[in-house]
Amino acid sequence: MRIVIAEDSVVLRDGLGRLLADAGHEIVAAVPDGDGLLAAIATEPADIAVVDVRMPPTHTDEGLRAAVHIRREHPEVAVLVFSQYVEERYAAELLAGSTKKVGYLLKDRVADVRDFIDAVERVAAGGTALDPEVISQIFSRSRRREALNALTPRERDVLAAMAEGSSNAAIAAKLVVSEGAVEKHVSNIFAKLGLSPSESEHRRVLAVLTYLGVTS
Amino acid sequence: MDAVTKDGGAAAAGGPRPADQTPADLAPADLAPADLATAESEGRRSGTGLPPIVAVIVDPATYRAALSLVLLLPLGLVGFVWVVATLAIGVLLSITLVGIPIVAASLMGARQIAAVGRQLARWGFQAKIATPPPLAYGGGPIGWLAAVLLDALSWRSVLYLVVLLPMSIVSAVVTIVLIMASVLSPILIAAPWIVRAFSAANRWLAERLLAPVTLSERVRRLQDRRRQVVESAADERRRIERDLHDGAQARLVALALDLGMAKEKLAGGSDPERAATLVASAHDEVKRALSELRDLTRGIHPAVLTDRGLDAALSAVAARCTVPVVVSVDVPQRPSPATEQITYYCVSELLVNVSRHSRASAAAVTVHRVGDLLLLDVRDDGVGGADPVRGTGLRGLAERVESAGGRLVLESPAGGPTVISMELPCAL
């Protein structure tokens, strides 16, 4: 995979480069700001951009704006935004329109190297990776509280994992249950929330997020 | 024409309010009657263009002033008798401590009687005086006594009532004589002007003594606020230092220790299994340190607050609360960054309280903007009994809000529910 990294901290930029190169990927560019990222994407064909939210010059949301720009102008490039904090509002802006080829994770997640690389690969392959923290914020701000309250705790766990972008197999492994059990939970959830059942993973994510009010 | 326009202008509805009125004092009902009357009389003046000598005779304001000057006399008598009698008894008995509540009651009475004088001055003399807020006091009869005895407005009310007696006797006698004289000889041109002069004198007196806040009080209050700001900044620094010291710093020490031991084991090649366990434990430790640091720095100032505002910033705060929180923010026009910052800080702290102490099953945060005020409401259905006297957290919050010119009101009866309301000026 060809990867562009945009991160203003030298230590972290180098570290990420090492980590992804170690996993057998090619780092085509590593830049410290949003303008550099857009320039790199315009010149170097890349599969995925890994983007920090806070970068110079204003240190607020330039990475996010660059990511939204890439998703609009270069839909063939997947985008994984990662940040010291995650914000439901940023997630909504990032996911507006499509939940394909997009991820939004806390920086801390790089500590679990295997999971992080899985997320990068999943997003590059067209999937979704949303941080559990984002999902819990989305849950807490959802206007469909009553319907969410109708779910059992287990079903809520499954719904959260679905929104994060996990497949049934991944959910089963995470919650230590059988895949059959997960399928049953999923169909219960879709029934309780009045969603049309969907096989494809990113369509599931879209359905769940639309339901929760993140994307329109 | 000069005198008339000036008089009209003084009570004009659209005119600038005195700077020391807080928005809460500006309830439209307070000033409405005078405003209406002025609009009426001004309309007539501009329509007829009467010469001032005639205008002052037909102006209803002249007759309101005359009536008020007569009504001042009973008020002056009642006020004087009340003050002299109760205050004398109170002061005499204060050797035995019984006197202190009597002095306080005397002051409260004076404040009430003076409030009638304030209404009269507004209606009759077109005085511009804001309604003072009800006396705020902190907990228990002692708190009430202290608040009453230290309330400058009450003492000024006493002074007003003492001065009012001679003033009202002269005002009322002169007015009554003028009215009678006018009836006997219809063309007493000076009469309305004399009434106006007495009205102006009484207005001056009422405005000086019965306004909620004087300049020197404002200065003292601002000095208090400045001190609170400095103190709360220092408290904040101490809290951050302590959180770093107890949290992330301690975790990093443990991490260094685990890694150091793992390094020893690996170098010796003696116990790779033990080394792997130590590395795993170091890994967990560093993840916890990261998460603690994140909570800490997020509490200081989240970037999303700067670039997306309160609504966006409160999502993460609500998600972190152990109780489900419904957040609704209706702030079409963003307030100043300082106002947003304080509001954000208050919501975070209040929701931490909800998580820790309330035993609630649900909480709600509402933020909305009314004119130039930002109103915040945090409520939960928990056990209640929150007391700012016992916990320093709530008092610190209240001080912080007050230092920014706002106020924080706590309602938390034992058994719940707890409602904390706050208002802050949008422009800080």
XYZ file of C-alpha atoms in Angstrom:
644
model
C 0.000 0.000 0.000
C 1.131 3.537 -0.751
C 0.668 5.792 2.246
C 0.937 9.581 2.822
C 1.431 10.720 6.410
C 0.532 14.234 7.593
C 1.617 14.863 11.182
C 3.379 17.911 12.617
C 5.242 16.178 15.433
C 8.538 14.859 14.069
C 8.746 12.053 16.618
C 5.305 10.754 15.822
C 5.707 11.219 12.052
C 8.894 9.158 12.059
C 7.411 6.593 14.416
C 4.321 6.105 12.260
C 6.513 5.826 9.173
C 8.602 3.122 10.838
C 5.537 1.261 12.074
C 3.769 1.209 8.689
C 6.969 0.467 6.727
C 7.594 -2.376 9.164
C 4.198 -3.790 8.232
C 5.307 -3.839 4.577
C 3.769 -0.597 3.296
C 5.371 2.167 1.283
C 5.477 5.708 2.687
C 5.315 7.929 -0.381
C 5.319 11.217 1.553
C 5.474 12.423 5.154
C 4.496 16.065 5.573
C 4.012 18.391 8.557
C 0.879 20.347 7.509
C -2.361 20.408 5.527
C -1.007 22.271 2.503
C 1.860 19.786 2.212
C -0.669 16.955 2.402
C -2.821 18.331 -0.416
C 0.286 18.930 -2.551
C 1.512 15.380 -1.936
C -1.884 13.841 -2.771
C -2.021 15.885 -5.985
C 1.381 14.660 -7.153
C 1.876 11.173 -5.664
C -0.692 8.465 -6.344
C -1.533 7.093 -2.888
C -3.950 4.529 -1.483
C -4.444 6.158 1.897
C -3.620 9.348 3.768
C -3.063 9.174 7.519
C -3.847 12.664 8.808
C -3.475 14.436 12.161
C -6.240 16.962 12.933
C -4.205 19.679 14.646
C -1.403 20.999 12.493
C 0.212 24.356 11.729
C -0.509 27.165 11.117
C -3.551 27.527 13.421
C -3.313 24.213 15.299
C -7.074 23.749 15.303
C -8.674 21.664 12.542
C -6.535 22.069 9.394
C -5.970 18.310 9.129
C -9.702 17.691 9.225
C -10.353 20.300 6.544
C -7.631 18.786 4.352
C -9.170 15.342 4.902
C -12.649 16.550 3.906
C -11.086 18.166 0.841
C -9.334 14.943 -0.159
C -12.549 12.962 0.238
C -14.331 15.361 -2.069
C -11.614 15.909 -4.675
C -9.809 12.551 -4.611
C -12.420 9.920 -3.722
C -9.995 7.173 -4.768
C -7.758 8.014 -1.794
C -8.821 6.588 1.571
C -8.449 8.876 4.592
C -7.649 7.904 8.166
C -7.860 10.878 10.499
C -6.222 10.415 13.853
C -6.028 12.813 16.687
C -5.257 13.392 20.347
C -9.005 13.862 20.958
C -11.953 12.681 18.943
C -15.019 14.837 18.403
C -18.461 13.755 17.316
C -18.773 16.976 15.289
C -15.581 16.295 13.356
C -16.786 12.747 12.692
C -20.027 14.100 11.258
C -18.137 16.447 8.939
C -15.764 13.721 7.865
C -18.508 11.167 7.237
C -20.872 13.532 5.434
C -21.869 11.792 2.213
C -20.142 8.468 2.562
C -18.795 6.017 5.091
C -16.493 4.288 2.617
C -12.707 4.569 2.791
C -12.711 6.618 5.962
C -11.466 6.256 9.499
C -11.282 8.421 12.601
C -9.213 7.167 15.511
C -7.606 8.380 18.709
C -3.821 8.650 18.479
C -3.556 6.339 21.489
C -4.696 3.481 19.275
C -1.253 3.250 17.658
C -0.128 1.666 20.906
C -2.005 -1.459 19.858
C 0.049 -1.905 16.734
C -1.834 -4.843 15.218
C -5.271 -3.204 15.628
C -3.970 0.048 14.204
C -2.510 -1.582 11.099
C -5.724 -3.571 10.653
C -7.673 -0.310 10.744
C -5.377 1.324 8.164
C -5.707 -1.677 5.866
C -9.467 -1.917 6.359
C -9.971 1.749 5.500
C -7.667 1.541 2.456
C -9.672 -1.460 1.247
C -12.872 0.627 1.316
C -14.075 0.009 4.865
C -14.651 2.129 7.932
C -12.854 2.524 11.241
C -14.408 4.730 13.901
C -12.989 5.053 17.383
C -15.130 3.653 20.214
C -14.840 7.107 21.847
C -16.474 8.699 18.809
C -19.218 6.121 18.892
C -19.958 6.734 22.554
C -20.164 10.474 21.875
C -22.506 9.825 18.961
C -24.652 7.604 21.176
C -24.807 10.243 23.873
C -25.810 12.979 21.445
C -28.250 10.851 19.471
C -31.805 12.120 19.430
C -33.075 8.538 19.218
C -32.447 7.933 22.892
C -35.689 6.105 23.501
C -35.095 3.612 20.728
C -31.522 3.109 21.954
C -32.867 2.463 25.433
C -34.970 -0.342 23.971
C -31.768 -2.244 23.152
C -30.273 -4.710 25.595
C -26.756 -3.883 26.861
C -25.387 -6.641 24.634
C -27.182 -5.259 21.616
C -25.772 -1.818 22.362
C -22.265 -3.308 22.391
C -22.931 -4.953 19.047
C -24.402 -1.735 17.612
C -21.347 0.235 18.769
C -18.999 -2.307 17.197
C -21.018 -2.190 13.968
C -20.776 1.598 13.902
C -17.014 1.325 14.426
C -16.913 -0.644 11.171
C -16.371 -4.166 12.442
C -17.556 -7.235 10.546
C -19.674 -9.870 12.260
C -16.601 -12.080 12.606
C -14.634 -9.235 14.220
C -17.530 -8.450 16.566
C -17.777 -12.095 17.556
C -14.057 -12.191 18.349
C -14.201 -8.929 20.299
C -17.228 -9.864 22.416
C -16.138 -13.496 22.730
C -19.355 -14.982 21.334
C -20.161 -17.071 18.267
C -20.746 -15.472 14.901
C -24.241 -16.943 14.881
C -25.026 -15.107 18.111
C -23.755 -11.846 16.606
C -25.961 -12.348 13.540
C -28.961 -12.817 15.805
C -28.142 -9.635 17.736
C -27.688 -7.729 14.488
C -31.050 -8.760 13.109
C -32.699 -7.871 16.453
C -31.060 -4.450 16.352
C -32.155 -3.776 12.792
C -35.680 -4.873 13.687
C -35.854 -2.730 16.859
C -34.490 0.338 15.108
C -36.549 -0.184 11.975
C -33.500 -0.380 9.696
C -33.419 -2.514 6.593
C -31.019 -5.415 7.097
C -27.855 -5.110 5.075
C -25.083 -7.539 4.311
C -22.346 -5.197 3.167
C -20.302 -3.776 6.016
C -20.094 -0.156 4.973
C -23.811 -0.084 4.221
C -24.389 -1.321 7.741
C -22.243 1.479 9.126
C -24.081 4.003 7.002
C -27.433 2.702 8.177
C -26.418 2.868 11.820
C -24.860 6.321 11.580
C -27.780 7.707 9.634
C -30.042 6.320 12.287
C -27.992 7.959 15.022
C -28.185 11.269 13.208
C -24.532 11.649 12.211
C -24.952 11.574 8.452
C -27.937 12.568 6.416
C -38.816 74.752 24.765
C -35.547 73.866 26.335
C -36.845 72.668 29.670
C -39.535 70.554 28.107
C -37.347 68.652 25.679
C -34.769 68.041 28.347
C -37.393 66.641 30.657
C -38.797 64.425 27.948
C -35.350 63.176 27.024
C -34.590 62.185 30.578
C -37.274 59.547 30.580
C -37.153 58.581 26.932
C -37.529 54.858 26.485
C -34.756 54.436 23.977
C -32.205 56.437 25.937
C -29.113 54.688 27.249
C -29.585 52.896 30.538
C -27.279 53.711 33.416
C -24.171 51.651 32.983
C -24.379 49.961 36.347
C -27.633 48.176 35.676
C -27.158 44.492 35.255
C -29.350 42.894 32.601
C -31.495 41.240 35.257
C -32.457 44.682 36.501
C -33.795 45.656 33.138
C -37.116 43.886 33.373
C -39.272 45.890 30.964
C -42.076 46.122 33.508
C -39.907 48.316 35.737
C -39.719 51.182 33.332
C -42.736 50.622 31.152
C -45.267 53.067 32.712
C -42.874 56.013 32.579
C -41.891 55.116 29.030
C -45.482 55.014 27.868
C -46.347 58.293 29.527
C -43.372 59.998 27.956
C -44.129 58.736 24.496
C -47.660 60.066 24.933
C -46.705 63.526 26.092
C -43.926 63.850 23.564
C -46.262 62.979 20.739
C -48.571 65.748 21.809
C -45.796 68.281 22.160
C -44.311 67.660 18.775
C -47.775 67.680 17.259
C -48.953 71.008 18.734
C -45.703 72.918 19.182
C -47.113 74.820 22.177
C -44.999 77.519 23.815
C -43.285 76.208 26.971
C -45.444 78.265 29.330
C -48.573 76.535 28.069
C -46.920 73.182 27.483
C -45.846 72.838 31.095
C -49.412 73.546 32.222
C -50.989 70.891 30.002
C -48.234 68.329 30.522
C -49.574 65.452 32.664
C -46.054 65.029 34.057
C -46.517 68.285 35.980
C -49.607 66.928 37.700
C -48.005 63.577 38.411
C -45.121 65.473 40.010
C -47.516 67.569 42.096
C -49.436 64.511 43.269
C -46.218 62.701 44.115
C -44.899 65.676 46.072
C -48.019 65.584 48.227
C -47.792 61.807 48.638
C -44.195 62.145 49.802
C -45.346 63.600 53.100
C -46.979 60.457 54.547
C -44.085 58.404 53.234
C -41.584 60.760 54.852
C -43.449 60.589 58.175
C -43.776 56.810 58.179
C -40.168 56.329 57.114
C -38.782 58.724 59.699
C -40.797 57.290 62.563
C -39.845 53.720 61.577
C -36.164 54.471 61.312
C -35.878 56.528 64.487
C -37.932 54.144 66.582
C -36.599 50.776 65.463
C -33.022 51.812 64.923
C -32.831 53.519 68.317
C -34.217 50.434 70.077
C -31.964 48.156 68.083
C -28.813 50.150 68.731
C -29.597 50.482 72.438
C -30.259 46.750 72.802
C -27.315 45.702 70.692
C -25.231 45.551 73.861
C -27.236 42.422 74.679
C -27.048 40.896 71.154
C -30.864 40.960 70.926
C -30.441 44.350 69.315
C -28.615 43.061 66.270
C -31.600 41.286 64.720
C -33.705 44.355 65.563
C -31.225 46.595 63.720
C -31.358 44.146 60.796
C -35.165 44.186 60.807
C -35.062 47.961 60.957
C -32.774 48.047 57.936
C -34.963 45.641 55.978
C -38.015 47.750 56.822
C -36.204 50.906 55.715
C -35.293 49.152 52.475
C -38.964 48.270 51.894
C -40.242 51.777 52.699
C -37.533 53.283 50.506
C -38.662 50.945 47.710
C -42.015 52.744 47.772
C -40.097 56.021 47.549
C -38.220 54.641 44.563
C -41.460 53.739 42.775
C -42.855 57.184 43.520
C -39.694 58.888 42.259
C -39.861 56.867 39.058
C -43.507 57.553 38.456
C -43.755 61.114 39.651
C -40.286 62.580 39.197
C -39.200 60.465 36.233
C -36.147 59.251 38.127
C -34.146 56.566 36.364
C -33.387 54.001 39.055
C -33.057 50.296 38.462
C -34.824 47.841 40.740
C -32.237 46.332 43.064
C -32.062 42.533 43.048
C -33.382 40.819 46.173
C -30.817 40.596 48.923
C -28.551 37.587 48.347
C -27.409 35.748 51.437
C -25.522 32.563 52.092
C -27.162 29.999 54.335
C -28.816 30.297 57.733
C -29.922 33.182 59.982
C -26.311 34.308 60.561
C -25.808 34.619 56.818
C -28.994 36.639 56.560
C -27.941 38.975 59.387
C -24.518 39.523 57.846
C -25.989 40.195 54.415
C -28.513 42.714 55.791
C -26.034 44.546 58.008
C -23.460 44.795 55.211
C -25.957 45.823 52.537
C -25.067 49.370 51.525
C -28.448 49.983 49.925
C -30.235 49.380 53.244
C -28.067 51.939 55.021
C -28.550 54.396 52.186
C -32.291 53.784 52.499
C -32.065 54.791 56.176
C -30.244 57.963 55.191
C -32.842 58.647 52.521
C -35.731 58.287 54.948
C -34.049 60.614 57.478
C -33.433 63.307 54.859
C -36.863 62.729 53.325
C -38.812 64.020 56.340
C -37.807 67.719 56.106
C -37.652 67.452 52.331
C -41.170 66.001 52.085
C -42.632 68.526 54.560
C -41.328 71.457 52.510
C -42.263 69.796 49.177
C -45.797 68.909 50.226
C -46.549 72.225 51.956
C -45.294 74.290 49.022
C -47.210 72.135 46.530
C -50.466 72.310 48.484
C -50.122 76.084 48.847
C -49.443 76.410 45.110
C -52.472 74.314 44.186
C -54.707 76.350 46.444
C -53.233 79.608 45.155
C -53.758 78.462 41.551
C -57.387 77.752 42.256
C -57.863 81.238 43.738
C -55.976 83.144 41.009
C -55.976 81.092 37.826
C -52.950 82.681 36.198
C -50.090 81.717 38.478
C -47.524 81.147 35.785
C -44.687 80.202 38.095
C -46.570 77.350 39.836
C -45.757 74.546 37.380
C -42.117 75.566 37.337
C -41.868 75.472 41.099
C -43.465 72.027 41.096
C -40.929 70.954 38.486
C -38.065 72.281 40.583
C -39.182 70.352 43.647
C -39.679 67.287 41.491
C -36.118 67.622 40.182
C -34.735 67.974 43.720
C -36.555 64.854 44.876
C -35.440 62.976 41.799
C -31.861 63.925 42.532
C -32.144 62.688 46.112
C -33.763 59.377 45.121
C -31.295 58.696 42.343
C -28.337 59.361 44.639
C -29.525 57.201 47.503
C -31.837 54.519 46.154
C -29.955 53.137 43.136
C -28.855 49.500 43.582
C -25.154 50.194 43.127
C -23.043 53.308 43.563
C -19.725 53.927 41.872
C -17.643 53.212 44.957
C -19.504 49.940 45.489
C -18.805 49.020 41.905
C -15.115 49.665 42.412
C -15.083 47.531 45.537
C -16.964 44.749 43.773
C -14.592 44.835 40.821
C -11.642 44.643 43.186
C -13.223 41.584 44.788
C -13.714 40.018 41.399
C -10.141 40.707 40.391
C -8.914 39.035 43.550
C -11.173 36.031 42.841
C -9.835 35.778 39.310
C -6.234 35.788 40.506
C -7.033 33.227 43.202
C -8.926 30.917 40.892
C -6.100 31.038 38.345
C -3.674 30.031 41.095
C -6.034 27.265 42.263
C -6.288 26.018 38.721
C -2.507 25.831 38.363
C -2.241 23.919 41.624
C -4.936 21.504 40.490
C -3.196 20.854 37.154
C 0.111 20.313 38.919
C -1.496 17.858 41.321
C -3.304 15.965 38.560
C -0.102 15.643 36.547
C 1.863 14.624 39.584
C -0.595 11.998 40.812
C -1.601 10.756 37.378
C 0.554 10.761 34.293
C 3.828 11.436 36.099
C 3.362 8.525 38.483
C 2.379 6.242 35.607
C 5.477 7.227 33.650
C 7.654 6.390 36.640
C 6.033 2.958 36.862
C 6.539 2.585 33.127
C 10.233 3.463 33.334
C 10.550 0.970 36.160
C 8.899 -1.872 34.201
C 10.948 -1.130 31.092
C 14.170 -0.895 33.113
C 13.525 -4.305 34.625
C 12.617 -5.778 31.236
C 15.862 -4.404 29.822
C 17.832 -6.118 32.585
C 16.082 -9.424 31.942
C 16.617 -9.191 28.198
C 20.305 -8.205 28.535
C 20.939 -11.096 30.859
C 18.928 -13.371 28.548
C 17.932 -15.161 31.694
C 14.170 -14.727 31.761
C 12.584 -13.718 28.416
C 9.141 -14.716 29.643
C 9.349 -12.372 32.638
C 10.683 -9.657 30.300
C 7.647 -10.079 28.028
C 5.281 -9.714 31.013
C 7.072 -6.549 32.114
C 6.872 -5.064 28.619
C 3.172 -5.893 28.460
C 2.583 -4.208 31.810
C 4.596 -1.167 30.656
C 2.435 -1.057 27.541
C -0.773 -0.997 29.609
C 0.705 1.637 31.894
C 1.569 3.971 29.032
C -1.910 3.611 27.536
C -3.459 4.576 30.841
C -1.073 7.541 31.127
C -2.108 8.673 27.641
C -5.763 8.477 28.493
C -5.259 10.408 31.750
C -3.253 13.085 29.977
C -5.964 13.344 27.366
C -8.660 13.904 29.987
C -6.511 16.468 31.731
C -5.582 18.509 28.675
C -9.097 18.287 27.320
C -10.394 19.750 30.541
C -8.097 22.759 30.154
C -9.190 23.868 26.725
C -10.433 21.678 23.881
C -9.508 22.870 20.395
C -12.990 22.031 19.142
C -14.385 24.714 21.462
C -12.385 27.331 19.598
C -13.215 26.197 16.096
C -16.743 24.746 16.429
C -18.187 26.251 19.599
C -19.989 24.952 22.663
C -22.414 22.533 21.041
C -19.606 20.523 19.446
C -17.346 20.691 22.490
C -19.985 19.429 24.915
C -20.427 16.085 23.114
C -17.246 14.629 24.557
C -18.019 16.001 28.016
C -21.456 14.409 27.952
C -20.079 11.104 26.679
C -17.580 10.953 29.542
C -20.266 11.327 32.206
C -21.235 8.021 33.816
C -24.900 9.032 33.634
C -26.712 9.439 30.294
C -26.793 13.148 29.527
C -29.074 14.931 27.076
C -27.337 18.035 25.751
C -29.277 20.737 23.971
C -27.585 23.902 22.838
C -29.474 26.743 21.206
C -26.944 29.498 20.663
C -27.417 30.882 17.154
C -24.779 33.553 17.632
C -21.553 32.509 19.364
C -20.673 34.369 22.562
C -17.146 35.578 23.313
C -14.398 32.945 23.703
C -14.115 33.727 27.423
C -17.833 33.108 27.941
C -17.635 29.833 26.018
C -14.591 28.803 28.015
C -16.233 29.422 31.390
C -19.452 27.719 30.310
C -17.522 24.706 29.048
C -15.552 24.528 32.272
C -18.719 24.729 34.381
C -20.466 21.993 32.419
C -17.436 19.686 32.740
C -17.163 20.283 36.473
C -20.900 19.950 37.075
C -21.076 16.700 35.126
C -18.115 15.360 37.100
C -20.184 16.140 40.209
C -23.172 14.354 38.690
C -20.976 11.310 37.993
C -19.439 11.275 41.452
C -22.115 12.385 43.883
C -25.611 12.533 42.445
C -26.458 8.826 42.059
C -28.691 10.055 39.244
C -30.046 7.940 36.401
C -30.270 10.810 33.922
C -29.004 14.341 33.512
C -29.672 17.181 31.113
C -27.602 20.152 30.010
C -29.356 23.074 28.345
C -27.581 26.118 26.981
C -29.396 28.944 25.299
C -28.884 32.547 24.525
C -31.313 35.331 25.432
C -30.165 38.673 24.130
C -26.735 39.300 25.586
C -27.008 36.592 28.219
C -25.958 32.981 27.997
C -28.120 30.771 30.198
C -26.945 27.361 31.324
C -28.979 24.775 33.133
C -27.589 21.478 34.426
C -30.075 19.178 36.116
C -30.078 15.598 37.328
C -32.602 13.311 38.970
C -30.230 12.225 41.726
C -30.294 12.427 45.514
C -29.781 16.192 45.810
C -28.344 17.760 48.945
C -25.487 19.503 47.147
C -24.195 22.227 49.435
C -21.742 24.917 48.322
C -20.737 25.511 51.945
C -19.373 21.999 52.383
C -17.792 21.311 49.003
C -15.266 23.763 47.620
C -16.030 22.766 44.017
C -19.393 24.489 43.718
C -18.190 27.569 45.555
C -15.179 27.778 43.251
C -17.484 27.573 40.240
C -19.781 30.246 41.632
C -16.810 32.511 42.265
C -15.519 31.959 38.789
C -18.903 32.799 37.290
C -19.294 35.862 39.510
C -15.822 37.068 38.634
C -17.024 37.167 35.037
C -20.069 39.223 35.980
C -22.520 36.320 35.946
C -24.252 34.325 38.625
C -24.834 30.741 39.567
C -27.872 29.498 41.434
C -28.062 26.091 43.074
C -31.245 24.264 43.960
C -30.608 20.915 45.522
C -33.101 19.842 48.157
C -32.325 16.613 49.996
C -33.884 13.843 47.905
C -33.271 15.745 44.699
C -33.529 16.758 41.999
C -30.546 19.087 41.630
C -30.788 22.039 39.291
C -27.889 24.397 38.755
C -28.617 27.485 36.705
C -26.071 29.942 35.537
C -26.141 33.135 33.585
C -23.183 34.844 31.980
C -22.853 37.935 29.824
C -22.089 36.900 26.235
C -19.531 39.650 25.766
C -16.589 39.206 28.113
